[in-house]
Amino acid sequence: MKDSFSVFIFDSNVKLLMQKRAVNTYNSDGLWTNTCSGYPQENETIEEAVHRSLEEEFGFDCKLDKLSEFYYRMEPGDVLYEHEYHHVYIGFYYGVPEPNNEEIMSWKWMNVFEILDELRNNPDKYMYWFRYTYRNVLDKVSRKQKNRILGLFM
């Protein structure tokens, strides 16, 4: 079992920064997913890894709050098998991302309800991990964060 992480970044309009993975990535290439995910490098803490990944993939860093952590086991493909202890972080960024084209084919900001509709109507366009975790992430955000994320749409 190994440690892994996911980062969910929202903008000033409370839209989630989404990325479409580049074709040359090791898994789920060409699929949409959350802001960034990954694994810590040798001798790197999870906290160091989430900030490194955000900087490497989108060219910025910001304050991140740990939302949750949980164990999971998943077999998303014929070859890929995941058995991980997963850490989830949430943050807010108000600038313009500068995506790394080696990692990211495309990117966009999406509101909560657009994403839920997309996951219901076009699930195959989204990375298996994102389809699995997005609703769980919304359920776990604190009341303050949830009001900030959902409040603009109610």
PDB file of C-alpha atoms in Angstrom:
ATOM      1  CA  MET A   1       0.000   0.000   0.000  1.00  0.00           C
ATOM      2  CA  LYS A   2       1.273   3.480  -0.838  1.00  0.00           C
ATOM      3  CA  ASP A   3       0.307   7.075  -0.104  1.00  0.00           C
ATOM      4  CA  SER A   4      -1.422   9.103  -2.811  1.00  0.00           C
ATOM      5  CA  PHE A   5      -3.188  12.464  -2.976  1.00  0.00           C
ATOM      6  CA  SER A   6      -5.736  14.561  -4.856  1.00  0.00           C
ATOM      7  CA  VAL A   7      -6.058  18.351  -4.944  1.00  0.00           C
ATOM      8  CA  PHE A   8      -9.295  20.245  -5.651  1.00  0.00           C
ATOM      9  CA  ILE A   9      -8.785  23.975  -6.410  1.00  0.00           C
ATOM     10  CA  PHE A  10     -11.716  26.400  -6.683  1.00  0.00           C
ATOM     11  CA  ASP A  11     -11.710  29.933  -8.147  1.00  0.00           C
ATOM     12  CA  SER A  12     -13.436  33.132  -6.998  1.00  0.00           C
ATOM     13  CA  ASN A  13     -16.655  31.970  -8.718  1.00  0.00           C
ATOM     14  CA  VAL A  14     -16.402  28.697  -6.789  1.00  0.00           C
ATOM     15  CA  LYS A  15     -15.698  26.666  -9.919  1.00  0.00           C
ATOM     16  CA  LEU A  16     -13.397  23.647  -9.765  1.00  0.00           C
ATOM     17  CA  LEU A  17     -10.189  23.693 -11.808  1.00  0.00           C
ATOM     18  CA  MET A  18     -10.378  20.582 -13.995  1.00  0.00           C
ATOM     19  CA  GLN A  19      -7.727  19.075 -16.239  1.00  0.00           C
ATOM     20  CA  LYS A  20      -7.867  16.775 -19.237  1.00  0.00           C
ATOM     21  CA  ARG A  21      -4.864  14.490 -18.932  1.00  0.00           C
ATOM     22  CA  ALA A  22      -2.291  14.535 -21.716  1.00  0.00           C
ATOM     23  CA  VAL A  23      -2.138  11.527 -24.017  1.00  0.00           C
ATOM     24  CA  ASN A  24       1.353  10.543 -22.844  1.00  0.00           C
ATOM     25  CA  THR A  25       0.477  10.192 -19.142  1.00  0.00           C
ATOM     26  CA  TYR A  26       0.847   6.783 -17.498  1.00  0.00           C
ATOM     27  CA  ASN A  27      -2.892   6.248 -16.951  1.00  0.00           C
ATOM     28  CA  SER A  28      -6.256   7.733 -17.841  1.00  0.00           C
ATOM     29  CA  ASP A  29      -4.799   9.789 -20.688  1.00  0.00           C
ATOM     30  CA  GLY A  30      -7.302  12.000 -22.488  1.00  0.00           C
ATOM     31  CA  LEU A  31      -9.786  11.913 -19.595  1.00  0.00           C
ATOM     32  CA  TRP A  32     -10.998  14.768 -17.392  1.00  0.00           C
ATOM     33  CA  THR A  33     -10.209  14.827 -13.680  1.00  0.00           C
ATOM     34  CA  ASN A  34      -9.741  17.104 -10.661  1.00  0.00           C
ATOM     35  CA  THR A  35      -6.978  19.717 -10.429  1.00  0.00           C
ATOM     36  CA  CYS A  36      -4.125  17.310  -9.741  1.00  0.00           C
ATOM     37  CA  SER A  37      -3.293  13.960  -8.169  1.00  0.00           C
ATOM     38  CA  GLY A  38      -0.141  12.043  -7.532  1.00  0.00           C
ATOM     39  CA  TYR A  39       2.273  10.326  -5.207  1.00  0.00           C
ATOM     40  CA  PRO A  40       5.006  11.643  -2.927  1.00  0.00           C
ATOM     41  CA  GLN A  41       8.555  11.131  -4.130  1.00  0.00           C
ATOM     42  CA  GLU A  42      11.108   9.329  -1.979  1.00  0.00           C
ATOM     43  CA  ASN A  43      11.736  11.248   1.282  1.00  0.00           C
ATOM     44  CA  GLU A  44       8.940  13.736   0.472  1.00  0.00           C
ATOM     45  CA  THR A  45       5.983  14.349   2.792  1.00  0.00           C
ATOM     46  CA  ILE A  46       2.420  14.401   1.480  1.00  0.00           C
ATOM     47  CA  GLU A  47       2.261  18.142   2.217  1.00  0.00           C
ATOM     48  CA  GLU A  48       5.412  18.772   0.167  1.00  0.00           C
ATOM     49  CA  ALA A  49       4.112  16.544  -2.632  1.00  0.00           C
ATOM     50  CA  VAL A  50       0.741  18.288  -3.042  1.00  0.00           C
ATOM     51  CA  HIS A  51       2.407  21.689  -3.369  1.00  0.00           C
ATOM     52  CA  ARG A  52       5.069  20.338  -5.763  1.00  0.00           C
ATOM     53  CA  SER A  53       2.432  18.702  -7.943  1.00  0.00           C
ATOM     54  CA  LEU A  54       0.271  21.820  -8.110  1.00  0.00           C
ATOM     55  CA  GLU A  55       3.296  23.899  -9.124  1.00  0.00           C
ATOM     56  CA  GLU A  56       4.491  21.317 -11.693  1.00  0.00           C
ATOM     57  CA  GLU A  57       1.091  20.781 -13.305  1.00  0.00           C
ATOM     58  CA  PHE A  58      -0.481  24.264 -13.167  1.00  0.00           C
ATOM     59  CA  GLY A  59       2.406  26.665 -12.446  1.00  0.00           C
ATOM     60  CA  PHE A  60       1.085  28.029  -9.143  1.00  0.00           C
ATOM     61  CA  ASP A  61       0.881  27.218  -5.462  1.00  0.00           C
ATOM     62  CA  CYS A  62      -1.694  28.276  -2.865  1.00  0.00           C
ATOM     63  CA  LYS A  63      -2.846  27.536   0.660  1.00  0.00           C
ATOM     64  CA  LEU A  64      -4.311  24.048   0.901  1.00  0.00           C
ATOM     65  CA  ASP A  65      -6.458  22.513   3.635  1.00  0.00           C
ATOM     66  CA  LYS A  66      -6.530  18.778   4.229  1.00  0.00           C
ATOM     67  CA  LEU A  67     -10.095  17.645   3.654  1.00  0.00           C
ATOM     68  CA  SER A  68      -9.881  13.928   4.353  1.00  0.00           C
ATOM     69  CA  GLU A  69      -7.833  10.791   4.119  1.00  0.00           C
ATOM     70  CA  PHE A  70      -8.976   7.248   3.489  1.00  0.00           C
ATOM     71  CA  TYR A  71      -7.865   3.817   2.374  1.00  0.00           C
ATOM     72  CA  TYR A  72      -9.041   2.385  -0.924  1.00  0.00           C
ATOM     73  CA  ARG A  73      -8.428  -0.496  -3.295  1.00  0.00           C
ATOM     74  CA  MET A  74      -9.475  -0.303  -6.930  1.00  0.00           C
ATOM     75  CA  GLU A  75      -8.862  -2.090 -10.239  1.00  0.00           C
ATOM     76  CA  PRO A  76      -9.673   0.581 -12.845  1.00  0.00           C
ATOM     77  CA  GLY A  77      -8.207  -1.246 -15.835  1.00  0.00           C
ATOM     78  CA  ASP A  78      -6.833  -4.518 -17.131  1.00  0.00           C
ATOM     79  CA  VAL A  79      -3.290  -3.753 -15.967  1.00  0.00           C
ATOM     80  CA  LEU A  80      -3.663  -1.015 -13.357  1.00  0.00           C
ATOM     81  CA  TYR A  81      -4.317  -1.901  -9.715  1.00  0.00           C
ATOM     82  CA  GLU A  82      -4.451   0.635  -6.887  1.00  0.00           C
ATOM     83  CA  HIS A  83      -4.140  -0.101  -3.178  1.00  0.00           C
ATOM     84  CA  GLU A  84      -3.551   3.261  -1.505  1.00  0.00           C
ATOM     85  CA  TYR A  85      -3.948   5.485   1.504  1.00  0.00           C
ATOM     86  CA  HIS A  86      -5.348   8.624  -0.119  1.00  0.00           C
ATOM     87  CA  HIS A  87      -5.093  12.231   1.129  1.00  0.00           C
ATOM     88  CA  VAL A  88      -7.495  14.873  -0.243  1.00  0.00           C
ATOM     89  CA  TYR A  89      -6.743  18.624  -0.201  1.00  0.00           C
ATOM     90  CA  ILE A  90      -8.876  21.627  -1.095  1.00  0.00           C
ATOM     91  CA  GLY A  91      -7.814  25.199  -1.894  1.00  0.00           C
ATOM     92  CA  PHE A  92      -8.785  28.428  -3.617  1.00  0.00           C
ATOM     93  CA  TYR A  93      -6.826  30.221  -6.360  1.00  0.00           C
ATOM     94  CA  TYR A  94      -7.734  33.513  -8.018  1.00  0.00           C
ATOM     95  CA  GLY A  95      -5.089  33.821 -10.723  1.00  0.00           C
ATOM     96  CA  VAL A  96      -4.625  32.363 -14.196  1.00  0.00           C
ATOM     97  CA  PRO A  97      -3.171  28.819 -14.280  1.00  0.00           C
ATOM     98  CA  GLU A  98      -0.166  28.087 -16.505  1.00  0.00           C
ATOM     99  CA  PRO A  99      -0.608  24.384 -17.283  1.00  0.00           C
ATOM    100  CA  ASN A 100       2.252  22.037 -18.128  1.00  0.00           C
ATOM    101  CA  ASN A 101       1.439  20.701 -21.616  1.00  0.00           C
ATOM    102  CA  GLU A 102       3.334  17.473 -20.937  1.00  0.00           C
ATOM    103  CA  GLU A 103       0.838  16.645 -18.189  1.00  0.00           C
ATOM    104  CA  ILE A 104      -2.301  18.515 -19.249  1.00  0.00           C
ATOM    105  CA  MET A 105      -4.004  18.467 -22.666  1.00  0.00           C
ATOM    106  CA  SER A 106      -6.703  20.964 -21.709  1.00  0.00           C
ATOM    107  CA  TRP A 107      -8.195  22.636 -18.643  1.00  0.00           C
ATOM    108  CA  LYS A 108     -11.303  24.521 -17.572  1.00  0.00           C
ATOM    109  CA  TRP A 109     -13.197  25.820 -14.558  1.00  0.00           C
ATOM    110  CA  MET A 110     -16.510  23.990 -13.918  1.00  0.00           C
ATOM    111  CA  ASN A 111     -19.232  24.641 -11.360  1.00  0.00           C
ATOM    112  CA  VAL A 112     -20.419  21.929  -9.005  1.00  0.00           C
ATOM    113  CA  PHE A 113     -23.654  21.207 -10.841  1.00  0.00           C
ATOM    114  CA  GLU A 114     -22.053  21.122 -14.313  1.00  0.00           C
ATOM    115  CA  ILE A 115     -19.717  18.443 -13.013  1.00  0.00           C
ATOM    116  CA  LEU A 116     -22.521  16.395 -11.457  1.00  0.00           C
ATOM    117  CA  ASP A 117     -24.489  16.573 -14.739  1.00  0.00           C
ATOM    118  CA  GLU A 118     -21.420  15.572 -16.735  1.00  0.00           C
ATOM    119  CA  LEU A 119     -20.669  12.628 -14.450  1.00  0.00           C
ATOM    120  CA  ARG A 120     -24.259  11.438 -14.856  1.00  0.00           C
ATOM    121  CA  ASN A 121     -24.478  11.984 -18.644  1.00  0.00           C
ATOM    122  CA  ASN A 122     -20.894  11.390 -19.829  1.00  0.00           C
ATOM    123  CA  PRO A 123     -19.082   9.295 -17.203  1.00  0.00           C
ATOM    124  CA  ASP A 124     -16.635   7.787 -19.704  1.00  0.00           C
ATOM    125  CA  LYS A 125     -15.089  11.221 -20.314  1.00  0.00           C
ATOM    126  CA  TYR A 126     -13.875  11.324 -16.703  1.00  0.00           C
ATOM    127  CA  MET A 127     -11.075   9.493 -14.935  1.00  0.00           C
ATOM    128  CA  TYR A 128     -12.329   6.527 -12.906  1.00  0.00           C
ATOM    129  CA  TRP A 129     -10.858   8.012  -9.718  1.00  0.00           C
ATOM    130  CA  PHE A 130     -12.665  11.312 -10.186  1.00  0.00           C
ATOM    131  CA  ARG A 131     -15.996   9.570 -10.837  1.00  0.00           C
ATOM    132  CA  TYR A 132     -15.473   7.600  -7.641  1.00  0.00           C
ATOM    133  CA  THR A 133     -14.501  10.452  -5.358  1.00  0.00           C
ATOM    134  CA  TYR A 134     -16.190  13.684  -6.454  1.00  0.00           C
ATOM    135  CA  ARG A 135     -19.465  13.230  -4.540  1.00  0.00           C
ATOM    136  CA  ASN A 136     -17.516  11.998  -1.516  1.00  0.00           C
ATOM    137  CA  VAL A 137     -15.417  15.159  -1.580  1.00  0.00           C
ATOM    138  CA  LEU A 138     -18.541  17.335  -1.667  1.00  0.00           C
ATOM    139  CA  ASP A 139     -19.952  15.394   1.277  1.00  0.00           C
ATOM    140  CA  LYS A 140     -16.819  15.896   3.357  1.00  0.00           C
ATOM    141  CA  VAL A 141     -16.188  19.597   2.955  1.00  0.00           C
ATOM    142  CA  SER A 142     -16.806  21.572   6.110  1.00  0.00           C
ATOM    143  CA  ARG A 143     -20.018  23.548   6.473  1.00  0.00           C
ATOM    144  CA  LYS A 144     -18.096  26.774   5.838  1.00  0.00           C
ATOM    145  CA  GLN A 145     -16.424  25.379   2.724  1.00  0.00           C
ATOM    146  CA  LYS A 146     -19.684  23.801   1.547  1.00  0.00           C
ATOM    147  CA  ASN A 147     -21.520  27.101   1.931  1.00  0.00           C
ATOM    148  CA  ARG A 148     -18.791  28.783  -0.076  1.00  0.00           C
ATOM    149  CA  ILE A 149     -18.861  26.118  -2.789  1.00  0.00           C
ATOM    150  CA  LEU A 150     -22.617  25.544  -2.994  1.00  0.00           C
ATOM    151  CA  GLY A 151     -23.950  28.855  -1.720  1.00  0.00           C
ATOM    152  CA  LEU A 152     -23.664  30.660  -5.026  1.00  0.00           C
ATOM    153  CA  PHE A 153     -25.872  28.086  -6.736  1.00  0.00           C
ATOM    154  CA  MET A 154     -28.799  27.770  -4.307  1.00  0.00           C
TER     155      MET A 154
END
